[in-house]
Amino acid sequence: MEDNAWQMVEKKGNQFVVNDRPFYVNGFNTYWLMVFAADQSTRGKVTDAFKQASSVGLTVCRTWAFNDGQWRALQKSPSVYDEQVFKALDFVVSEAKKYKIRLILSLSNNWDAYGGKAQYVKWGKAAGLNLTSDDDFFSNPTLRGYYMAHVKTVLNRINTLTNITYKNDPTIFAWELMNEPRCTSDPSGDKLQSWIQEMAVYVKSIDPKHLVEIGLEGFYGPSTPNKVQFNPNKYAQHVGTDFIRNHQVLGVDFASVHIYADSWISKSISDAHLKFTKSWMEAHIEDAEKYLGMPVVFGEFGVSAEDPGYNPSFRDNLLGTVYKTLLNSTKKGGSGGGSLLWQLFPEGTDYMDDGYAIVLSKSPKTSNIISLHSSRLAVVNSLCTWKCRWGCRKKQ
């Protein structure tokens, strides 16, 4: 791809644009790319993942730009980095560009995997801080400082392979503040809201060019009691997140929502999962249009092969439901900005499978569904310019 065509993704109203053309996203998650790139024996799997994703027209990958205090840690202790692992992240970014794939880079984790907020709390305790809960990550000034220092280091990183600073690299689609933040110790949502407000503005102060999103699962909270009916269960409104309020923060460019009917409603597969998926998506697309004026990306969705009653055709139906719901929005120029399936694996990485892995070469039917959706979005992305605003009624 010509460098002059490889420009930053921007947001205009409720759509993503590149070069003033719409950019609807069909993408995927492969969270472990940096860790695999850190070892020569597994680095080839990073290339395989991008190559296979590219073959079915996927254009955005979400992956971790953190690994705190763990095996092959990027950040070994606050502000102390392993240069070899950072070079591995450099490789992921440079390799993504070769396959015309853009990256959403997540900067931290709510969960313990790869360190997460629990590791920051451990570091704080080791430094003598009086901390009582992992949620102190959101409120303690020292821990906020640790996180901000990490953000600053990653955004200002100069890629050793391309010589481009991350904050200037169009290969990066967006920064994600955290994977699935929750603050259950404060169901009012105030503690997490304050953290989002500070961090979104902080990221923008270093890097005003890139888009920023939070990484939320999309649960409705106390600020919208009329919306909690759309939540998958009663518990969801008490985890300290608040979809509409959280996304009305200065510096946040688009909304993030995850879809896991098999985690949230019932493990056993049923058509109720598909019904929930459709209504969950439609509610958030409508809210993004009505109240937020921004695109929404369904940043994780999938179904586990380990669920009772699972079969591959159900997974295909789930993909079809997500893609169809998004296309209905796209046709109207709506806020449905795209989706990222959880998760795409190349062959030979089965030992990393959490049940949700899709190996394209082993799933030709699934491959075709993904590829068809990519083609449909590519038509919209190539034929219509922002200025057109569907004046052609898309007769083409």
Short mmCIF file of C-alpha atoms in Angstrom, two decimals:
data_model
loop_
_atom_site.label_atom_id
_atom_site.label_comp_id
_atom_site.label_asym_id
_atom_site.label_seq_id
_atom_site.Cartn_x
_atom_site.Cartn_y
_atom_site.Cartn_z
CA MET A 1 0.00 0.00 0.00
CA GLU A 2 1.26 3.42 -0.92
CA ASP A 3 2.31 5.36 2.16
CA ASN A 4 0.25 8.37 1.12
CA ALA A 5 -2.86 6.17 1.10
CA TRP A 6 -2.06 4.81 4.56
CA GLN A 7 -3.56 7.63 6.58
CA MET A 8 -4.98 7.94 10.07
CA VAL A 9 -8.48 6.71 10.70
CA GLU A 10 -10.60 9.64 11.83
CA LYS A 11 -14.13 10.11 13.05
CA LYS A 12 -16.74 12.35 11.46
CA GLY A 13 -20.04 12.35 13.28
CA ASN A 14 -21.09 8.75 13.77
CA GLN A 15 -18.76 7.22 11.17
CA PHE A 16 -15.10 6.33 10.81
CA VAL A 17 -13.39 7.83 7.79
CA VAL A 18 -10.05 7.45 6.02
CA ASN A 19 -9.20 10.00 3.31
CA ASP A 20 -12.77 11.29 3.68
CA ARG A 21 -14.22 7.89 2.77
CA PRO A 22 -16.22 5.74 5.20
CA PHE A 23 -14.27 3.02 6.97
CA TYR A 24 -16.56 0.29 8.28
CA VAL A 25 -14.66 -2.33 10.24
CA ASN A 26 -14.61 -6.10 9.93
CA GLY A 27 -11.94 -7.18 12.37
CA PHE A 28 -10.68 -9.68 14.91
CA ASN A 29 -8.90 -10.16 18.22
CA THR A 30 -5.63 -12.01 18.71
CA TYR A 31 -4.48 -10.79 22.10
CA TRP A 32 -1.14 -12.67 22.39
CA LEU A 33 0.72 -11.28 19.36
CA MET A 34 3.37 -9.36 21.32
CA VAL A 35 4.26 -12.33 23.52
CA PHE A 36 4.52 -14.65 20.51
CA ALA A 37 6.66 -12.12 18.64
CA ALA A 38 9.06 -11.98 21.61
CA ASP A 39 10.25 -15.53 20.85
CA GLN A 40 11.84 -16.36 17.49
CA SER A 41 10.31 -19.85 17.59
CA THR A 42 6.75 -18.47 17.66
CA ARG A 43 7.20 -15.15 15.83
CA GLY A 44 6.07 -16.70 12.53
CA LYS A 45 2.61 -17.25 14.03
CA VAL A 46 2.16 -13.46 14.17
CA THR A 47 2.74 -13.26 10.42
CA ASP A 48 0.43 -16.26 9.88
CA ALA A 49 -2.37 -14.58 11.87
CA PHE A 50 -2.17 -11.38 9.80
CA LYS A 51 -1.82 -13.29 6.52
CA GLN A 52 -4.92 -15.42 7.20
CA ALA A 53 -6.95 -12.45 8.47
CA SER A 54 -6.03 -10.49 5.39
CA SER A 55 -7.10 -13.38 3.13
CA VAL A 56 -10.72 -12.99 4.32
CA GLY A 57 -10.64 -9.19 4.16
CA LEU A 58 -10.28 -8.42 7.88
CA THR A 59 -8.84 -4.91 8.31
CA VAL A 60 -8.51 -4.30 12.08
CA CYS A 61 -6.92 -6.38 14.83
CA ARG A 62 -7.28 -5.73 18.56
CA THR A 63 -4.34 -6.88 20.68
CA TRP A 64 -2.58 -6.21 23.98
CA ALA A 65 0.06 -3.48 24.32
CA PHE A 66 0.61 -4.53 27.94
CA ASN A 67 2.03 -7.43 29.89
CA ASP A 68 2.68 -6.35 33.44
CA GLY A 69 5.02 -8.21 35.80
CA GLN A 70 4.31 -11.63 34.26
CA TRP A 71 6.22 -14.15 32.16
CA ARG A 72 7.74 -12.26 29.20
CA ALA A 73 6.52 -9.01 30.74
CA LEU A 74 6.70 -5.81 28.72
CA GLN A 75 6.63 -3.78 31.96
CA LYS A 76 8.66 -5.68 34.56
CA SER A 77 7.99 -3.14 37.30
CA PRO A 78 6.64 0.43 37.17
CA SER A 79 8.37 2.21 34.26
CA VAL A 80 10.93 -0.62 33.85
CA TYR A 81 10.61 -2.28 30.44
CA ASP A 82 12.05 -5.32 28.69
CA GLU A 83 13.46 -3.95 25.44
CA GLN A 84 13.20 -7.34 23.71
CA VAL A 85 9.47 -7.48 24.39
CA PHE A 86 9.06 -3.87 23.24
CA LYS A 87 10.86 -4.84 20.01
CA ALA A 88 8.33 -7.65 19.70
CA LEU A 89 5.52 -5.07 19.85
CA ASP A 90 7.42 -3.06 17.20
CA PHE A 91 7.35 -6.19 15.03
CA VAL A 92 3.59 -6.63 15.53
CA VAL A 93 2.96 -3.04 14.41
CA SER A 94 5.28 -3.22 11.39
CA GLU A 95 3.94 -6.65 10.34
CA ALA A 96 0.31 -5.48 10.59
CA LYS A 97 1.03 -2.70 8.10
CA LYS A 98 2.46 -5.19 5.58
CA TYR A 99 -0.93 -6.90 5.52
CA LYS A 100 -2.92 -3.63 5.51
CA ILE A 101 -4.29 -4.36 8.96
CA ARG A 102 -4.75 -1.62 11.54
CA LEU A 103 -4.42 -2.18 15.28
CA ILE A 104 -6.49 -1.31 18.32
CA LEU A 105 -3.91 -1.42 21.11
CA SER A 106 -5.22 -2.01 24.61
CA LEU A 107 -3.12 -0.48 27.38
CA SER A 108 -4.15 -2.46 30.46
CA ASN A 109 -6.42 -5.23 31.75
CA ASN A 110 -9.22 -5.33 34.28
CA TRP A 111 -8.55 -9.06 34.72
CA ASP A 112 -5.47 -10.77 36.16
CA ALA A 113 -4.25 -12.19 32.84
CA TYR A 114 -1.10 -10.40 31.69
CA GLY A 115 -0.93 -8.56 35.01
CA GLY A 116 -3.89 -6.25 34.91
CA LYS A 117 -4.98 -3.85 37.63
CA ALA A 118 -4.11 -6.52 40.26
CA GLN A 119 -0.42 -6.27 39.29
CA TYR A 120 -0.47 -2.49 39.68
CA VAL A 121 -1.92 -2.97 43.18
CA LYS A 122 0.84 -5.50 44.00
CA TRP A 123 3.44 -2.97 42.89
CA GLY A 124 1.75 -0.32 45.05
CA LYS A 125 1.76 -2.58 48.11
CA ALA A 126 5.43 -3.41 47.52
CA ALA A 127 6.10 0.36 47.54
CA GLY A 128 4.39 0.66 50.94
CA LEU A 129 0.98 1.94 49.90
CA ASN A 130 -2.04 1.04 52.04
CA LEU A 131 -4.31 -0.62 49.47
CA THR A 132 -7.34 -2.77 50.24
CA SER A 133 -8.82 -3.68 46.84
CA ASP A 134 -7.79 -4.14 43.22
CA ASP A 135 -10.19 -1.29 42.45
CA ASP A 136 -7.74 1.06 44.21
CA PHE A 137 -6.09 1.01 40.78
CA PHE A 138 -8.74 3.52 39.66
CA SER A 139 -8.51 5.90 42.60
CA ASN A 140 -5.05 5.78 44.18
CA PRO A 141 -2.93 8.69 42.85
CA THR A 142 0.30 6.64 42.80
CA LEU A 143 -1.30 3.80 40.81
CA ARG A 144 -2.88 6.29 38.44
CA GLY A 145 0.61 7.68 38.01
CA TYR A 146 2.03 4.20 37.22
CA TYR A 147 -0.64 3.71 34.53
CA MET A 148 -0.07 7.17 33.03
CA ALA A 149 3.67 6.55 32.86
CA HIS A 150 2.96 3.33 30.91
CA VAL A 151 0.64 5.18 28.53
CA LYS A 152 3.28 7.84 27.94
CA THR A 153 6.02 5.26 27.29
CA VAL A 154 3.95 3.30 24.74
CA LEU A 155 2.62 6.34 22.86
CA ASN A 156 6.08 7.90 22.60
CA ARG A 157 7.80 4.66 21.60
CA ILE A 158 9.82 4.94 18.39
CA ASN A 159 9.40 1.71 16.43
CA THR A 160 12.86 0.15 15.99
CA LEU A 161 11.82 -1.43 12.65
CA THR A 162 9.97 1.46 10.97
CA ASN A 163 11.43 4.43 12.85
CA ILE A 164 7.89 5.81 13.24
CA THR A 165 6.72 6.95 16.68
CA TYR A 166 3.62 5.03 17.74
CA LYS A 167 1.64 8.23 18.25
CA ASN A 168 2.30 9.18 14.61
CA ASP A 169 1.69 5.74 13.07
CA PRO A 170 -1.52 5.36 11.01
CA THR A 171 -1.19 1.57 11.45
CA ILE A 172 -2.65 2.16 14.90
CA PHE A 173 -6.41 2.57 14.57
CA ALA A 174 -7.06 3.49 18.20
CA TRP A 175 -5.88 3.32 21.81
CA GLU A 176 -8.00 1.39 24.29
CA LEU A 177 -7.74 2.55 27.90
CA MET A 178 -8.36 -0.90 29.39
CA ASN A 179 -9.77 -4.29 28.51
CA GLU A 180 -13.24 -4.56 30.12
CA PRO A 181 -12.87 -2.14 33.03
CA ARG A 182 -15.17 -2.78 35.98
CA CYS A 183 -15.17 -1.21 39.43
CA THR A 184 -17.51 -3.39 41.49
CA SER A 185 -16.51 -1.69 44.76
CA ASP A 186 -18.37 1.44 43.59
CA PRO A 187 -21.67 0.53 41.88
CA SER A 188 -22.51 4.26 41.59
CA GLY A 189 -19.92 4.39 38.81
CA ASP A 190 -18.31 7.61 40.08
CA LYS A 191 -14.88 6.10 40.71
CA LEU A 192 -14.53 4.59 37.24
CA GLN A 193 -16.03 7.69 35.60
CA SER A 194 -13.38 9.87 37.23
CA TRP A 195 -10.62 7.53 36.00
CA ILE A 196 -11.98 7.52 32.43
CA GLN A 197 -12.23 11.32 32.43
CA GLU A 198 -8.62 11.73 33.52
CA MET A 199 -7.12 9.05 31.29
CA ALA A 200 -8.97 9.87 28.05
CA VAL A 201 -7.81 13.48 28.24
CA TYR A 202 -4.31 12.35 29.22
CA VAL A 203 -3.99 10.09 26.16
CA LYS A 204 -5.22 12.92 23.93
CA SER A 205 -2.76 15.35 25.50
CA ILE A 206 0.11 13.14 24.28
CA ASP A 207 -1.50 11.95 21.06
CA PRO A 208 -4.30 14.12 19.65
CA LYS A 209 -4.19 12.30 16.28
CA HIS A 210 -5.38 8.84 17.20
CA LEU A 211 -8.86 7.76 18.22
CA VAL A 212 -9.47 6.70 21.82
CA GLU A 213 -11.96 4.21 23.25
CA ILE A 214 -12.52 2.86 26.75
CA GLY A 215 -12.76 -0.92 26.27
CA LEU A 216 -16.13 -1.35 28.04
CA GLU A 217 -18.48 -4.31 27.81
CA GLY A 218 -21.45 -1.98 27.35
CA PHE A 219 -23.55 -2.52 30.49
CA TYR A 220 -26.15 0.12 31.26
CA GLY A 221 -25.80 1.69 34.70
CA PRO A 222 -27.41 4.01 37.26
CA SER A 223 -27.55 7.06 34.99
CA THR A 224 -30.05 5.30 32.67
CA PRO A 225 -32.49 3.24 34.79
CA ASN A 226 -34.80 2.98 31.76
CA LYS A 227 -32.08 1.09 29.85
CA VAL A 228 -31.05 -1.57 32.36
CA GLN A 229 -33.75 -3.85 30.89
CA PHE A 230 -31.37 -4.41 27.95
CA ASN A 231 -28.62 -5.75 30.24
CA PRO A 232 -28.10 -9.51 30.10
CA ASN A 233 -28.70 -9.93 33.84
CA LYS A 234 -29.40 -7.97 37.05
CA TYR A 235 -25.78 -8.06 38.19
CA ALA A 236 -24.55 -6.12 35.12
CA GLN A 237 -25.91 -2.77 36.37
CA HIS A 238 -23.88 -3.05 39.61
CA VAL A 239 -20.32 -3.46 38.27
CA GLY A 240 -19.48 0.25 38.32
CA THR A 241 -19.80 0.85 34.57
CA ASP A 242 -22.39 3.01 32.85
CA PHE A 243 -22.47 2.81 29.05
CA ILE A 244 -23.94 6.21 28.14
CA ARG A 245 -22.39 8.26 30.94
CA ASN A 246 -18.94 6.71 30.43
CA HIS A 247 -18.97 7.52 26.72
CA GLN A 248 -19.99 11.16 27.15
CA VAL A 249 -16.48 11.90 28.36
CA LEU A 250 -14.24 14.40 26.59
CA GLY A 251 -11.54 12.60 24.60
CA VAL A 252 -13.50 9.40 23.95
CA ASP A 253 -14.11 9.05 20.20
CA PHE A 254 -16.13 5.88 19.82
CA ALA A 255 -18.09 3.44 21.94
CA SER A 256 -17.02 -0.10 22.76
CA VAL A 257 -19.35 -3.00 23.51
CA HIS A 258 -18.72 -6.73 23.97
CA ILE A 259 -21.20 -9.57 23.33
CA TYR A 260 -21.03 -12.78 25.35
CA ALA A 261 -24.46 -14.35 25.69
CA ASP A 262 -22.84 -17.63 26.77
CA SER A 263 -21.09 -15.95 29.70
CA TRP A 264 -23.83 -13.56 30.69
CA ILE A 265 -27.14 -15.36 30.09
CA SER A 266 -26.55 -19.11 30.10
CA LYS A 267 -23.74 -21.49 29.23
CA SER A 268 -26.13 -23.73 27.28
CA ILE A 269 -26.52 -22.71 23.66
CA SER A 270 -29.99 -21.59 22.61
CA ASP A 271 -31.76 -19.26 20.20
CA ALA A 272 -32.20 -16.87 23.14
CA HIS A 273 -28.49 -16.08 22.66
CA LEU A 274 -29.13 -14.86 19.12
CA LYS A 275 -32.17 -12.82 20.20
CA PHE A 276 -30.14 -11.19 22.96
CA THR A 277 -27.26 -10.46 20.58
CA LYS A 278 -29.56 -8.65 18.14
CA SER A 279 -31.40 -6.57 20.77
CA TRP A 280 -28.12 -5.77 22.63
CA MET A 281 -26.56 -4.50 19.41
CA GLU A 282 -29.59 -2.53 18.25
CA ALA A 283 -29.92 -0.79 21.63
CA HIS A 284 -26.28 0.33 21.57
CA ILE A 285 -26.34 1.41 17.92
CA GLU A 286 -29.43 3.51 18.64
CA ASP A 287 -27.85 5.06 21.75
CA ALA A 288 -24.64 5.83 19.87
CA GLU A 289 -26.73 7.72 17.31
CA LYS A 290 -29.20 9.42 19.67
CA TYR A 291 -27.14 10.28 22.73
CA LEU A 292 -23.46 9.93 21.87
CA GLY A 293 -23.12 11.01 18.23
CA MET A 294 -20.30 8.53 17.69
CA PRO A 295 -19.65 5.14 16.07
CA VAL A 296 -19.90 1.99 18.18
CA VAL A 297 -17.58 -0.99 17.70
CA PHE A 298 -18.54 -4.41 19.02
CA GLY A 299 -15.00 -5.09 20.19
CA GLU A 300 -15.44 -8.73 21.21
CA PHE A 301 -18.06 -11.31 20.30
CA GLY A 302 -17.97 -15.05 20.05
CA VAL A 303 -19.14 -18.38 21.41
CA SER A 304 -17.14 -21.10 23.13
CA ALA A 305 -16.86 -24.58 21.62
CA GLU A 306 -16.91 -25.81 25.22
CA ASP A 307 -20.51 -24.62 25.81
CA PRO A 308 -23.16 -27.35 26.25
CA GLY A 309 -25.06 -27.73 22.97
CA TYR A 310 -22.38 -25.98 20.89
CA ASN A 311 -21.96 -26.80 17.23
CA PRO A 312 -20.13 -24.92 14.45
CA SER A 313 -23.36 -23.97 12.70
CA PHE A 314 -24.49 -22.08 15.82
CA ARG A 315 -21.25 -20.08 15.70
CA ASP A 316 -21.93 -19.33 12.03
CA ASN A 317 -25.45 -18.17 12.95
CA LEU A 318 -23.99 -15.90 15.64
CA LEU A 319 -21.56 -14.34 13.14
CA GLY A 320 -24.41 -13.95 10.67
CA THR A 321 -26.57 -12.22 13.29
CA VAL A 322 -23.82 -9.75 14.23
CA TYR A 323 -22.94 -8.99 10.62
CA LYS A 324 -26.57 -8.61 9.50
CA THR A 325 -27.37 -6.25 12.38
CA LEU A 326 -24.36 -4.11 11.46
CA LEU A 327 -25.26 -4.06 7.76
CA ASN A 328 -28.76 -2.84 8.63
CA SER A 329 -27.09 0.12 10.35
CA THR A 330 -24.56 0.66 7.53
CA LYS A 331 -27.32 0.85 4.93
CA LYS A 332 -28.81 3.79 6.82
CA GLY A 333 -25.46 5.48 7.43
CA GLY A 334 -25.91 4.63 11.11
CA SER A 335 -23.55 4.30 14.07
CA GLY A 336 -22.73 0.60 13.68
CA GLY A 337 -19.02 1.12 13.03
CA GLY A 338 -17.94 -2.52 12.99
CA SER A 339 -17.13 -5.67 14.93
CA LEU A 340 -14.10 -7.68 16.04
CA LEU A 341 -14.60 -11.40 16.49
CA TRP A 342 -13.07 -13.16 19.50
CA GLN A 343 -10.79 -14.66 18.34
CA LEU A 344 -8.74 -15.60 15.30
CA PHE A 345 -5.92 -18.16 15.61
CA PRO A 346 -3.48 -19.47 13.01
CA GLU A 347 -2.87 -23.22 12.84
CA GLY A 348 -0.61 -24.68 15.52
CA THR A 349 -1.69 -22.40 18.36
CA ASP A 350 -4.46 -24.62 19.73
CA TYR A 351 -2.78 -24.75 23.16
CA MET A 352 -3.75 -21.05 23.57
CA ASP A 353 -7.42 -21.71 22.75
CA ASP A 354 -9.91 -20.59 25.42
CA GLY A 355 -12.72 -22.30 23.51
CA TYR A 356 -13.45 -19.30 21.31
CA ALA A 357 -10.69 -19.69 18.72
CA ILE A 358 -11.55 -19.69 15.04
CA VAL A 359 -8.96 -21.36 12.81
CA LEU A 360 -9.95 -20.30 9.29
CA SER A 361 -8.29 -23.21 7.50
CA LYS A 362 -10.31 -25.66 9.61
CA SER A 363 -13.60 -23.77 9.23
CA PRO A 364 -14.27 -23.11 5.53
CA LYS A 365 -17.95 -22.20 6.06
CA THR A 366 -17.09 -19.69 8.80
CA SER A 367 -14.34 -18.34 6.56
CA ASN A 368 -16.85 -17.71 3.80
CA ILE A 369 -19.24 -15.86 6.12
CA ILE A 370 -16.42 -13.56 7.29
CA SER A 371 -15.17 -13.04 3.75
CA LEU A 372 -18.62 -12.18 2.42
CA HIS A 373 -19.12 -9.56 5.14
CA SER A 374 -15.70 -8.07 4.35
CA SER A 375 -16.65 -7.82 0.67
CA ARG A 376 -19.92 -6.08 1.48
CA LEU A 377 -18.19 -3.53 3.69
CA ALA A 378 -15.43 -3.03 1.10
CA VAL A 379 -18.07 -2.03 -1.46
CA VAL A 380 -19.51 0.60 0.88
CA ASN A 381 -16.03 1.80 1.87
CA SER A 382 -14.89 2.18 -1.75
CA LEU A 383 -17.95 3.59 -3.49
CA CYS A 384 -19.21 6.19 -1.08
CA THR A 385 -17.43 9.29 0.07
CA TRP A 386 -18.27 11.09 3.29
CA LYS A 387 -19.57 14.07 1.36
CA CYS A 388 -22.06 11.89 -0.45
CA ARG A 389 -24.01 10.98 2.73
CA TRP A 390 -25.84 8.29 0.73
CA GLY A 391 -27.16 10.80 -1.84
CA CYS A 392 -26.73 8.09 -4.47
CA ARG A 393 -29.08 5.83 -2.45
CA LYS A 394 -26.29 3.35 -3.13
CA LYS A 395 -27.81 2.24 -6.46
CA GLN A 396 -24.41 0.74 -7.31
#
